[in-house]
Amino acid sequence: MDLYEKIRTLPTQPGVYLYKNAEGEVIYVGKANNLRSRVRSYLLEANQANVKTGSLMREAVDLDYILVANEHEALALENNLIKQRKPRFNILLRDDKTYPYVKLTLGDRFPKVFVTRRLRKDGSAYYGPYFPGNLAYRIVELIHRSFLIPSCKVDLSRYHPRACLQYYIHRCLGPCVEGFTTVETYAAAVRDAQLFLEGRSAELERTLTARMMAAAEAQQFEAAARLRDQISTVHQLQEKQRIATTGQDDDADVFGYHFEAGSLAVNLFHVRAGKIVDRREFFWEDLEVQGLGIREQGIEDSESESTAGDEENGLKFSAGEIFSALLKQLYIDQQYVPRTILVPVDFADRETLAALLTQRAGHRIDLAVPQRGEKKSLIDLAGQNARQSYIQRFRVLEPSRKAIQEALADTLMLPELPRRIECFDISHIQGAETVASLVVWEDGKMNKQLYRKFKVMTVVGVDDFASMREVVHRRYRRLLEESGNKVEAVLAGEQDVMPASSKKEPKTLPSLILVDGGLGQLHAAAEALESLGLTSQPLASIAKREEVIYVHGSEDEPIVLDRRSPVLHLIQLIRDESHRFAIGYHRQRRAMRDRDSELLNIAGVGPQTRQRLLSHFGSLRDIQQATAESLAAVVPRKTAEIIWRHFHSAQGAIK
């Protein structure tokens, strides 16, 4: 049965349809109340030269469909299939960031706390999302300090011979070493952290107070003091929350957009407790080429979707189609949806989407298109910012250093703005003359005074992973040794931990360690750092060719950045500089090897003669160009003639 016959036999029930190309790939997913009516409309639109539909129908050769009970189920299924299949003709969510959650691994024997950007069904508890993004890191840091729950990569399913640094600086209960804590004590700390993350501050304060009094009566004054500090922290947070909630308590998401020359920028403002707490950006380009969000003038969508008035080359841009797809992918299946969502244009299934979100949230979700008043002013403000985002993105204006730092910290989940990045690369030819480079990006530029070269000493043959492990270990072991093994001082950035002779060397660990390579190099560097007790050091790698970024601890969530992203450009710049520096040193080592072997292959020239010649002439090239008389001034006449003849065999004997 061909495509057109299959379309004519479709049922008239609600469902989702999937167009496929000749390779069997899903190229478009849509939903409909009446499958037959909606899919048949594509034939009419294609005949009327609708840009998007015409391109779709020329490529489609097959059609699948899934029946559902109602339009709500169709919306949810359509959203899931679009996220799974990523069809080329659908409007796909292209986000510059995802907001973090705090993850408590309750399924583990000794739970840990992490910042993550992906929700999984793994038995863990997730709290969030948090606005702005760095709030999640501050909360995890507070949990470390107050409840001593770790977020290290150490395997806690078994005991280890010694604890890492976090235990000795009193940010961990030490579950990795037998006898440092008990299961009961650790479980109590986890319950406290849960109460804190769930916002049950009053209950947490009562629990901590009771335990503090019991510890004081048992004369366990150190434990009582720690509990007292926890109570103080919880009390301070309660006061801050009271101040923050004294004003308007409305939560809203506000959208604005700017379309120009076939490219689109959308801004989303998160308004929490009446204040704009963060902004999110989305970008699409070449919409005209793809036929996405574009309608031919005078042709209406079969579901009467509204169109904006932006026209380009005889085409009308359909903002409604963009926002319909964007809001579904943003809010369906999310744990938290604000009570108010403000959009600049109407679209066909707005009321259906609002009803579905209301049903899932358990309270009314107002999905509105304001035409006047304060809410319209917020949409206008988001639109103005979207225009600036468009200019920044598509007119290639260089962003500020701070903007890049903020974007880099947000993308790689760094706890603070990066001030210094150290990047390693390995270079060799089939295991010969293996060397490594270290380059340093500091305060917005490359600091060549801090570049370092390494000759790999312990690795034989081709083993990039072992080479990376050796070099990273040597680099940071030296930093610790020069600080008198004061790991705490290095982490804290104390100014007197380095000797006076090392003033050019950094006094602290970098904000980020970057390695050139994939997961193998990343894990090798992580092993080196863990052997030194540096388990919380931010570490990432960038894989060649694919330009995929892996962050240690989140390897199953690789980061693929847009090719225009300034964050990707910065990481590529640092990686390319480390590659250049490593290759330069490798070539230098190889030239020295070739030079040595060239002279030693000449009869009568041994190591001492070679050294005298190089000391006198400076290089192999100058020795090759020297006359026999010049050579005889350094070595015996007979040896000089042999050397000259070796390099000038075509010229015959010396006269």
XYZ file of C-alpha atoms in Angstrom:
655
model
C 0.000 0.000 0.000
C 1.486 3.333 -1.034
C 1.422 6.509 1.070
C -1.694 8.030 -0.509
C -3.728 4.850 -0.155
C -2.659 4.547 3.493
C -3.768 8.136 4.161
C -7.238 7.413 2.733
C -7.685 4.438 5.091
C -6.724 6.241 8.312
C -9.233 6.129 11.207
C -11.078 9.236 12.350
C -10.017 8.893 16.018
C -7.505 11.041 17.962
C -3.877 10.013 17.615
C -0.318 10.753 16.574
C 1.048 10.302 13.043
C 4.664 9.793 11.952
C 5.907 10.518 8.429
C 8.947 8.476 7.294
C 11.425 8.865 4.439
C 12.849 6.187 2.124
C 15.419 5.161 4.772
C 12.703 4.537 7.342
C 13.662 7.588 9.417
C 10.876 9.537 11.109
C 10.950 13.025 9.587
C 7.810 14.529 11.124
C 5.550 13.823 14.107
C 2.132 15.427 14.541
C -1.054 14.964 16.557
C -4.711 15.317 15.604
C -8.235 14.941 16.964
C -9.179 13.350 13.646
C -6.236 11.517 12.087
C -7.771 11.078 8.618
C -8.876 14.687 8.288
C -5.603 16.147 9.556
C -3.282 13.954 7.494
C -5.356 14.372 4.302
C -4.966 18.135 4.676
C -1.252 17.711 3.934
C -2.111 16.681 0.379
C -4.075 19.906 -0.144
C -1.379 22.095 1.406
C 1.340 20.429 -0.686
C -0.646 21.124 -3.872
C -1.024 24.773 -2.835
C 2.766 25.165 -2.558
C 2.985 25.438 1.215
C 6.749 25.575 1.791
C 7.015 23.266 4.772
C 4.325 20.808 3.706
C 5.608 20.660 0.134
C 9.112 19.756 1.293
C 7.729 17.192 3.728
C 5.471 15.445 1.225
C 8.201 15.272 -1.420
C 10.420 13.363 1.024
C 7.801 11.232 2.828
C 7.195 7.712 1.493
C 5.498 6.046 4.448
C 3.238 6.848 7.394
C 2.676 5.278 10.822
C 0.068 6.261 13.401
C -0.785 5.569 17.039
C -4.345 5.862 18.343
C -5.026 7.450 21.751
C -8.093 8.119 23.877
C -8.185 11.922 23.696
C -6.332 15.053 22.636
C -4.496 15.330 25.973
C -2.912 11.934 25.443
C -2.097 12.914 21.855
C -0.259 16.031 23.067
C 1.810 14.063 25.577
C 2.652 11.271 23.115
C 3.576 13.758 20.391
C 5.958 15.514 22.797
C 7.639 12.240 23.812
C 8.085 11.065 20.215
C 9.552 14.395 19.114
C 12.100 14.281 21.944
C 12.984 10.652 21.166
C 13.120 10.757 17.362
C 14.129 14.407 16.773
C 12.384 14.600 13.365
C 13.907 17.031 10.900
C 10.645 18.789 9.994
C 9.542 19.413 13.587
C 10.413 22.478 15.614
C 13.074 21.066 17.960
C 13.995 22.559 21.308
C 17.460 24.072 20.997
C 18.353 25.378 24.410
C 21.450 27.248 25.554
C 21.072 25.780 29.043
C 19.132 23.407 31.233
C 18.503 24.219 34.859
C 20.085 22.078 37.556
C 18.512 19.851 40.170
C 19.955 18.620 43.449
C 20.122 14.823 43.428
C 20.169 12.739 46.608
C 21.104 9.127 45.795
C 18.759 7.433 48.251
C 19.248 4.056 46.584
C 22.884 3.874 47.716
C 24.136 2.380 50.957
C 25.636 5.768 51.832
C 23.713 8.378 49.780
C 25.555 11.279 48.174
C 24.348 14.668 46.987
C 25.047 15.995 43.484
C 24.067 18.731 41.078
C 22.576 17.256 37.906
C 20.683 18.468 34.864
C 19.003 15.218 33.921
C 16.201 13.412 35.755
C 16.361 9.625 35.821
C 14.259 6.849 37.313
C 17.101 5.464 39.428
C 15.646 5.542 42.922
C 17.208 8.921 43.738
C 15.346 11.975 45.028
C 15.517 15.102 42.840
C 14.900 18.654 44.074
C 14.543 21.675 41.824
C 14.954 23.086 39.258
C 16.840 26.001 40.777
C 16.923 29.567 39.452
C 19.521 30.911 38.896
C 21.646 27.882 38.107
C 24.368 28.572 40.664
C 21.805 28.333 43.476
C 21.952 24.537 43.219
C 25.721 24.619 43.782
C 25.346 26.881 46.792
C 22.786 24.489 48.276
C 25.053 21.464 47.740
C 27.944 23.369 49.291
C 25.735 24.171 52.282
C 24.810 20.489 52.631
C 28.522 19.591 52.559
C 29.341 22.069 55.298
C 26.296 21.566 57.503
C 25.244 17.932 57.057
C 28.586 16.449 55.899
C 27.034 14.508 53.000
C 29.667 14.029 50.234
C 29.404 14.414 46.462
C 32.720 12.762 45.591
C 33.219 10.014 42.989
C 34.562 7.510 45.552
C 32.871 4.083 45.502
C 31.042 3.864 48.852
C 29.796 0.320 48.322
C 33.047 -0.861 49.936
C 35.530 0.480 52.481
C 38.857 2.088 51.522
C 42.160 2.202 53.426
C 42.136 5.974 53.868
C 39.737 8.896 53.553
C 39.983 11.673 51.002
C 40.556 15.343 51.665
C 36.892 16.164 52.302
C 36.873 14.190 55.556
C 39.918 15.982 56.947
C 38.526 19.452 56.193
C 35.268 18.451 57.947
C 32.978 18.356 54.918
C 32.250 14.622 55.026
C 31.406 12.003 57.650
C 33.937 9.607 56.115
C 31.744 6.646 55.079
C 34.563 5.452 52.823
C 36.630 4.236 55.811
C 35.383 1.677 58.294
C 34.897 3.075 61.783
C 34.740 6.772 60.853
C 30.931 6.841 61.017
C 28.020 4.486 61.554
C 25.089 3.655 59.319
C 22.711 5.192 61.865
C 24.651 8.462 62.121
C 24.892 8.754 58.358
C 21.182 7.972 57.905
C 20.299 10.741 60.391
C 22.415 13.213 58.376
C 20.635 12.128 55.174
C 17.216 12.635 56.819
C 18.282 16.128 57.882
C 19.383 16.917 54.337
C 16.037 15.642 53.014
C 14.084 17.881 55.394
C 16.235 20.813 54.347
C 15.783 20.160 50.603
C 12.033 19.638 51.026
C 11.724 23.012 52.735
C 10.530 21.566 56.059
C 12.732 23.951 58.020
C 10.605 24.108 61.175
C 10.606 20.311 61.554
C 14.334 20.202 60.836
C 15.042 22.870 63.442
C 13.060 20.961 66.083
C 14.916 17.724 65.277
C 18.330 19.372 65.392
C 17.519 21.144 68.671
C 16.482 17.880 70.350
C 19.657 16.142 69.189
C 21.806 19.075 70.305
C 20.343 18.953 73.819
C 20.872 15.180 73.970
C 24.484 15.549 72.853
C 25.112 18.275 75.438
C 23.651 16.144 78.238
C 25.927 13.279 77.160
C 28.866 15.744 77.263
C 29.470 15.260 73.526
C 30.252 18.936 73.168
C 31.857 18.751 69.728
C 28.765 17.079 68.237
C 26.526 19.560 70.088
C 28.486 22.492 68.628
C 28.102 21.127 65.119
C 24.346 20.735 65.608
C 24.175 24.266 67.006
C 25.832 25.575 63.823
C 23.338 23.639 61.702
C 20.425 25.176 63.631
C 21.907 28.622 63.065
C 22.190 27.977 59.317
C 18.585 26.748 59.064
C 17.364 29.749 61.077
C 19.210 32.197 58.809
C 17.685 30.569 55.731
C 14.209 30.878 57.232
C 14.757 34.611 57.783
C 15.912 35.081 54.175
C 12.854 33.217 52.911
C 10.545 35.423 54.974
C 12.133 38.542 53.473
C 11.884 37.129 49.951
C 8.186 36.302 50.269
C 6.986 39.625 51.678
C 6.209 40.957 48.200
C 4.135 39.610 45.314
C 4.158 35.814 45.319
C 3.244 35.163 41.672
C 5.383 32.713 39.686
C 5.340 33.197 35.926
C 7.287 32.407 32.767
C 7.301 35.180 30.168
C 8.246 34.669 26.499
C 9.392 37.121 23.827
C 10.924 36.624 20.387
C 12.720 38.319 17.501
C 12.705 36.954 13.932
C 14.923 38.291 11.154
C 16.525 36.939 7.970
C 15.260 33.408 8.518
C 16.676 33.132 12.064
C 14.863 33.311 15.371
C 15.789 34.178 18.961
C 13.384 33.501 21.853
C 13.855 34.768 25.397
C 12.189 33.231 28.456
C 12.070 35.211 31.703
C 11.545 33.235 34.915
C 9.585 35.397 37.372
C 9.584 33.994 40.895
C 7.944 35.749 43.850
C 7.319 38.749 41.629
C 10.984 39.133 40.601
C 12.815 38.201 37.399
C 15.361 35.698 38.695
C 16.814 34.347 35.458
C 16.663 34.416 31.671
C 16.798 31.564 29.178
C 17.618 31.795 25.469
C 16.623 29.660 22.468
C 17.841 29.993 18.894
C 16.871 28.618 15.476
C 18.536 29.456 12.175
C 17.845 28.800 8.489
C 14.116 28.398 9.124
C 13.436 29.343 5.498
C 15.680 26.572 4.208
C 14.070 23.957 6.459
C 10.541 25.233 5.924
C 9.997 25.281 9.698
C 7.658 27.896 11.083
C 7.085 29.392 7.602
C 3.743 29.702 5.846
C 3.034 30.861 2.294
C 1.086 34.138 2.244
C -2.653 33.697 2.024
C -2.609 30.022 3.069
C -3.953 29.274 6.519
C -3.053 26.223 8.574
C -5.824 23.641 8.688
C -6.138 24.161 12.446
C -6.323 27.977 12.092
C -2.968 28.537 13.749
C -2.198 32.237 14.118
C 0.694 33.774 12.244
C 2.837 36.733 13.161
C 3.358 39.602 10.804
C 7.067 39.182 10.105
C 7.560 38.776 6.360
C 10.697 37.739 4.517
C 10.927 37.353 0.722
C 7.206 36.795 0.271
C 6.935 34.351 3.177
C 5.120 34.882 6.454
C 6.733 33.643 9.658
C 4.479 31.547 11.908
C 5.399 32.353 15.502
C 2.388 30.367 16.705
C 3.782 27.122 15.315
C 7.114 27.767 17.031
C 5.545 28.488 20.431
C 3.177 25.539 20.195
C 6.123 23.163 19.733
C 8.372 24.980 22.225
C 5.909 25.022 25.123
C 5.042 21.339 24.725
C 8.694 20.316 24.875
C 9.416 22.671 27.772
C 6.554 21.910 30.139
C 5.042 18.488 29.456
C 6.616 15.955 31.841
C 8.222 18.677 33.986
C 7.901 18.383 37.763
C 7.230 22.097 38.242
C 5.230 24.423 35.992
C 4.539 28.023 37.078
C 0.928 29.052 37.508
C 1.172 31.660 34.743
C 2.782 31.342 31.300
C 2.701 34.452 29.117
C 3.284 34.106 25.357
C 3.355 36.833 22.690
C 1.150 35.026 20.109
C -1.811 32.682 20.143
C -1.710 29.172 18.676
C -4.242 26.494 17.876
C -3.797 24.064 20.780
C -3.089 26.643 23.497
C -6.223 25.839 25.514
C -5.679 22.090 25.148
C -2.074 22.410 26.361
C -3.184 24.581 29.306
C -5.783 21.974 30.282
C -3.205 19.171 30.098
C -0.699 21.101 32.238
C -3.445 21.948 34.731
C -4.423 18.288 34.986
C -0.828 17.191 35.597
C 0.096 20.002 38.011
C -3.024 19.596 40.161
C -3.803 23.313 40.047
C -4.808 25.841 37.393
C -2.161 26.793 34.816
C -2.978 30.041 33.035
C -1.493 30.024 29.508
C -2.276 33.557 28.375
C -1.660 35.968 25.480
C -1.970 39.407 27.168
C -2.857 42.374 24.967
C -2.357 45.246 27.402
C -1.256 46.163 30.898
C 1.679 45.029 33.037
C 1.759 41.508 31.615
C 1.994 42.860 28.065
C 4.854 45.082 29.229
C 6.707 41.995 30.485
C 6.291 40.318 27.085
C 7.587 43.471 25.376
C 10.597 43.461 27.694
C 11.292 39.817 26.845
C 10.977 40.701 23.156
C 13.520 43.531 23.475
C 15.948 41.160 25.142
C 15.305 38.573 22.438
C 16.379 41.162 19.864
C 19.620 41.739 21.763
C 20.123 37.972 21.950
C 19.617 37.786 18.187
C 22.218 40.489 17.601
C 24.674 38.811 19.954
C 24.155 35.420 18.327
C 23.726 36.045 14.633
C 25.559 39.314 14.048
C 28.735 37.906 15.578
C 29.332 40.498 18.272
C 32.001 39.323 20.692
C 30.447 38.697 24.122
C 32.088 40.118 27.218
C 34.596 38.081 29.172
C 32.252 37.831 32.131
C 29.411 36.650 29.898
C 31.609 33.854 28.544
C 32.744 32.928 32.052
C 29.147 32.762 33.249
C 28.114 30.668 30.245
C 31.087 28.341 30.728
C 30.343 27.884 34.449
C 26.696 27.163 33.686
C 27.429 24.742 30.826
C 30.090 22.709 32.654
C 28.344 22.938 36.052
C 31.262 24.722 37.733
C 30.711 25.918 41.309
C 32.098 29.396 40.510
C 33.148 31.584 37.586
C 36.329 30.142 36.031
C 39.386 32.361 36.455
C 42.012 29.848 35.363
C 41.794 26.780 33.136
C 44.695 24.360 32.727
C 44.611 22.110 29.663
C 46.702 18.981 28.951
C 47.466 17.239 25.659
C 49.624 14.217 24.744
C 51.707 14.054 21.545
C 53.742 11.213 20.019
C 54.229 9.191 16.838
C 53.454 5.521 17.440
C 54.662 5.816 21.026
C 57.994 7.426 20.165
C 59.125 10.607 21.941
C 55.896 10.858 23.951
C 55.494 14.324 25.457
C 52.723 16.383 27.021
C 51.828 20.039 27.176
C 50.128 22.207 29.777
C 48.662 25.537 28.674
C 46.907 28.034 30.927
C 43.956 30.314 30.217
C 43.749 32.976 32.891
C 41.476 35.992 33.270
C 40.295 35.950 29.666
C 43.545 35.210 27.811
C 46.285 32.633 27.411
C 49.104 33.077 29.945
C 52.193 31.767 28.146
C 54.429 32.335 31.164
C 52.650 29.454 32.887
C 52.912 26.989 29.976
C 54.755 23.787 30.852
C 56.283 20.877 28.884
C 56.467 17.292 30.117
C 58.563 14.396 28.857
C 56.645 11.210 29.637
C 58.995 9.062 31.712
C 57.227 5.860 32.776
C 55.128 4.849 29.744
C 56.483 2.548 27.044
C 54.721 2.334 23.694
C 51.368 3.793 22.710
C 49.291 4.441 25.845
C 47.705 7.879 25.891
C 45.707 7.053 29.016
C 48.761 6.103 31.090
C 50.635 9.135 29.730
C 47.814 11.461 30.768
C 47.664 9.829 34.202
C 51.408 10.316 34.730
C 51.485 13.946 33.614
C 48.439 15.076 35.620
C 49.785 13.298 38.707
C 53.221 14.927 38.338
C 51.723 18.388 37.833
C 49.503 18.462 40.914
C 51.762 16.367 43.124
C 54.363 19.090 42.670
C 51.810 21.744 43.580
C 50.999 19.874 46.779
C 54.664 19.247 47.624
C 55.548 22.918 47.195
C 52.715 23.818 49.548
C 54.127 21.424 52.148
C 51.330 18.949 51.364
C 48.834 21.523 52.684
C 45.991 20.376 50.493
C 43.510 22.466 52.456
C 45.646 25.560 51.877
C 45.869 24.939 48.157
C 42.113 24.528 47.899
C 41.465 27.621 49.972
C 43.959 29.726 48.001
C 46.125 30.842 50.899
C 48.799 33.254 49.763
C 51.773 31.879 51.686
C 51.692 28.245 50.671
C 54.145 28.634 47.759
C 57.869 29.341 48.115
C 59.195 32.698 46.993
C 61.033 31.095 44.074
C 57.706 29.976 42.564
C 55.903 33.332 42.379
C 54.992 32.814 38.744
C 53.314 29.518 39.554
C 49.617 29.581 40.530
C 48.962 29.308 44.245
C 45.709 27.366 43.956
C 44.189 24.622 41.897
C 42.619 25.828 38.641
C 38.919 26.495 38.284
C 38.842 23.734 35.667
C 41.220 21.075 34.396
C 40.605 20.322 30.712
C 42.113 17.365 28.865
C 42.223 16.808 25.133
C 40.534 13.492 24.409
C 37.529 11.372 25.238
C 36.364 9.348 28.202
C 39.607 7.358 28.465
C 41.747 10.460 28.945
C 39.137 11.949 31.291
C 39.122 8.906 33.563
C 42.929 8.673 33.513
C 43.198 12.288 34.699
C 40.507 11.638 37.333
C 42.454 8.646 38.679
C 45.578 10.796 39.020
C 43.687 13.489 40.932
C 41.949 10.974 43.196
C 45.307 9.392 44.076
C 46.314 12.821 45.400
C 43.085 13.273 47.369
C 41.705 15.895 44.963
C 38.276 14.328 44.508
C 36.279 17.545 44.111
C 38.436 19.218 41.448
C 36.329 20.210 38.370
C 37.536 18.167 35.394
C 36.344 17.897 31.781
C 37.523 16.648 28.393
C 36.750 17.535 24.796
C 36.751 14.700 22.283
C 38.345 15.269 18.884
C 36.253 15.457 15.712
C 32.850 15.183 17.413
C 33.665 18.154 19.705
C 31.693 16.481 22.520
C 32.453 17.684 26.049
C 32.458 15.234 28.959
C 32.326 16.466 32.559
C 33.743 14.137 35.211
C 30.921 12.764 37.303
C 28.370 13.354 34.525
C 29.895 11.275 31.743
C 26.500 9.849 30.838
C 25.319 13.394 30.054
C 27.771 14.518 27.311
C 27.501 18.156 26.291
C 27.081 18.975 22.593
C 27.226 22.735 22.053
C 26.025 24.712 19.079
C 28.799 25.475 16.619
C 28.246 29.189 17.221
C 28.509 28.884 20.990
C 31.186 31.176 22.500
C 31.718 28.520 25.190
C 32.627 25.956 22.525
C 34.877 28.496 20.802
C 36.732 29.164 24.064
C 37.208 25.464 24.837
C 38.365 24.836 21.261
C 40.824 27.734 21.489
C 42.363 26.354 24.697
C 42.403 22.780 23.333
C 43.986 23.861 20.024
C 46.644 25.859 21.865
C 47.560 22.848 24.008
C 47.687 20.711 20.863
C 49.951 23.225 19.110
C 52.259 23.472 22.107
C 52.465 19.673 22.504
C 53.227 19.127 18.813
C 55.925 21.812 18.923
C 57.658 20.119 21.837
C 57.288 16.692 20.217
C 58.905 17.976 17.014
C 61.704 19.491 19.042
C 62.338 16.173 20.801
C 62.177 14.297 17.517
C 64.603 16.720 15.885
C 67.053 16.199 18.761
C 66.712 12.432 18.366
C 67.257 12.620 14.595
C 70.177 14.976 15.050
C 71.845 12.695 17.548
C 71.395 9.590 15.420
C 72.621 11.362 12.269
C 75.994 12.273 13.757
C 76.443 9.004 15.621
C 75.982 7.102 12.355
C 79.193 8.643 10.971
C 82.284 6.450 11.373
C 84.696 7.873 13.916
C 82.100 10.123 15.608
C 81.207 9.159 19.154
C 79.185 10.908 21.852
C 82.074 13.194 22.914
C 82.877 14.246 19.328
C 79.195 14.857 18.653
C 78.941 17.043 21.772
C 82.038 19.107 20.753
C 80.604 19.688 17.276
C 77.164 20.735 18.541
C 78.673 23.003 21.194
C 80.868 24.729 18.603
C 78.457 25.007 15.649
C 75.175 25.134 17.563
C 73.041 22.904 15.311
C 73.163 19.981 12.902
C 72.309 22.297 10.020
C 75.373 24.465 10.666
C 77.542 21.326 10.845
C 76.178 20.214 7.458
C 77.038 23.604 5.911
C 80.518 23.884 7.474
C 83.692 23.526 5.358
C 86.258 20.827 5.985
C 88.649 23.461 7.359
C 86.030 24.667 9.864
C 85.365 21.120 10.962
C 89.097 20.432 11.307
C 89.318 23.273 13.814
C 87.158 21.213 16.174
C 88.010 17.578 15.381
C 91.038 15.815 13.829
C 91.585 16.410 10.090
C 90.773 12.833 9.117
C 87.501 12.868 11.089
C 86.650 16.268 9.582
C 87.052 14.866 6.069
C 84.820 11.883 6.892
C 82.130 14.184 8.293
C 82.314 16.553 5.325
C 82.205 13.671 2.854
C 79.171 12.208 4.659
C 77.199 15.383 4.032
C 78.660 16.194 0.583
C 79.079 12.757 -0.992
C 77.867 14.042 -4.337
C 80.717 16.577 -4.530
C 83.526 13.999 -4.441
C 86.683 14.054 -2.318
C 88.088 17.117 -0.590
C 90.777 18.865 -2.533
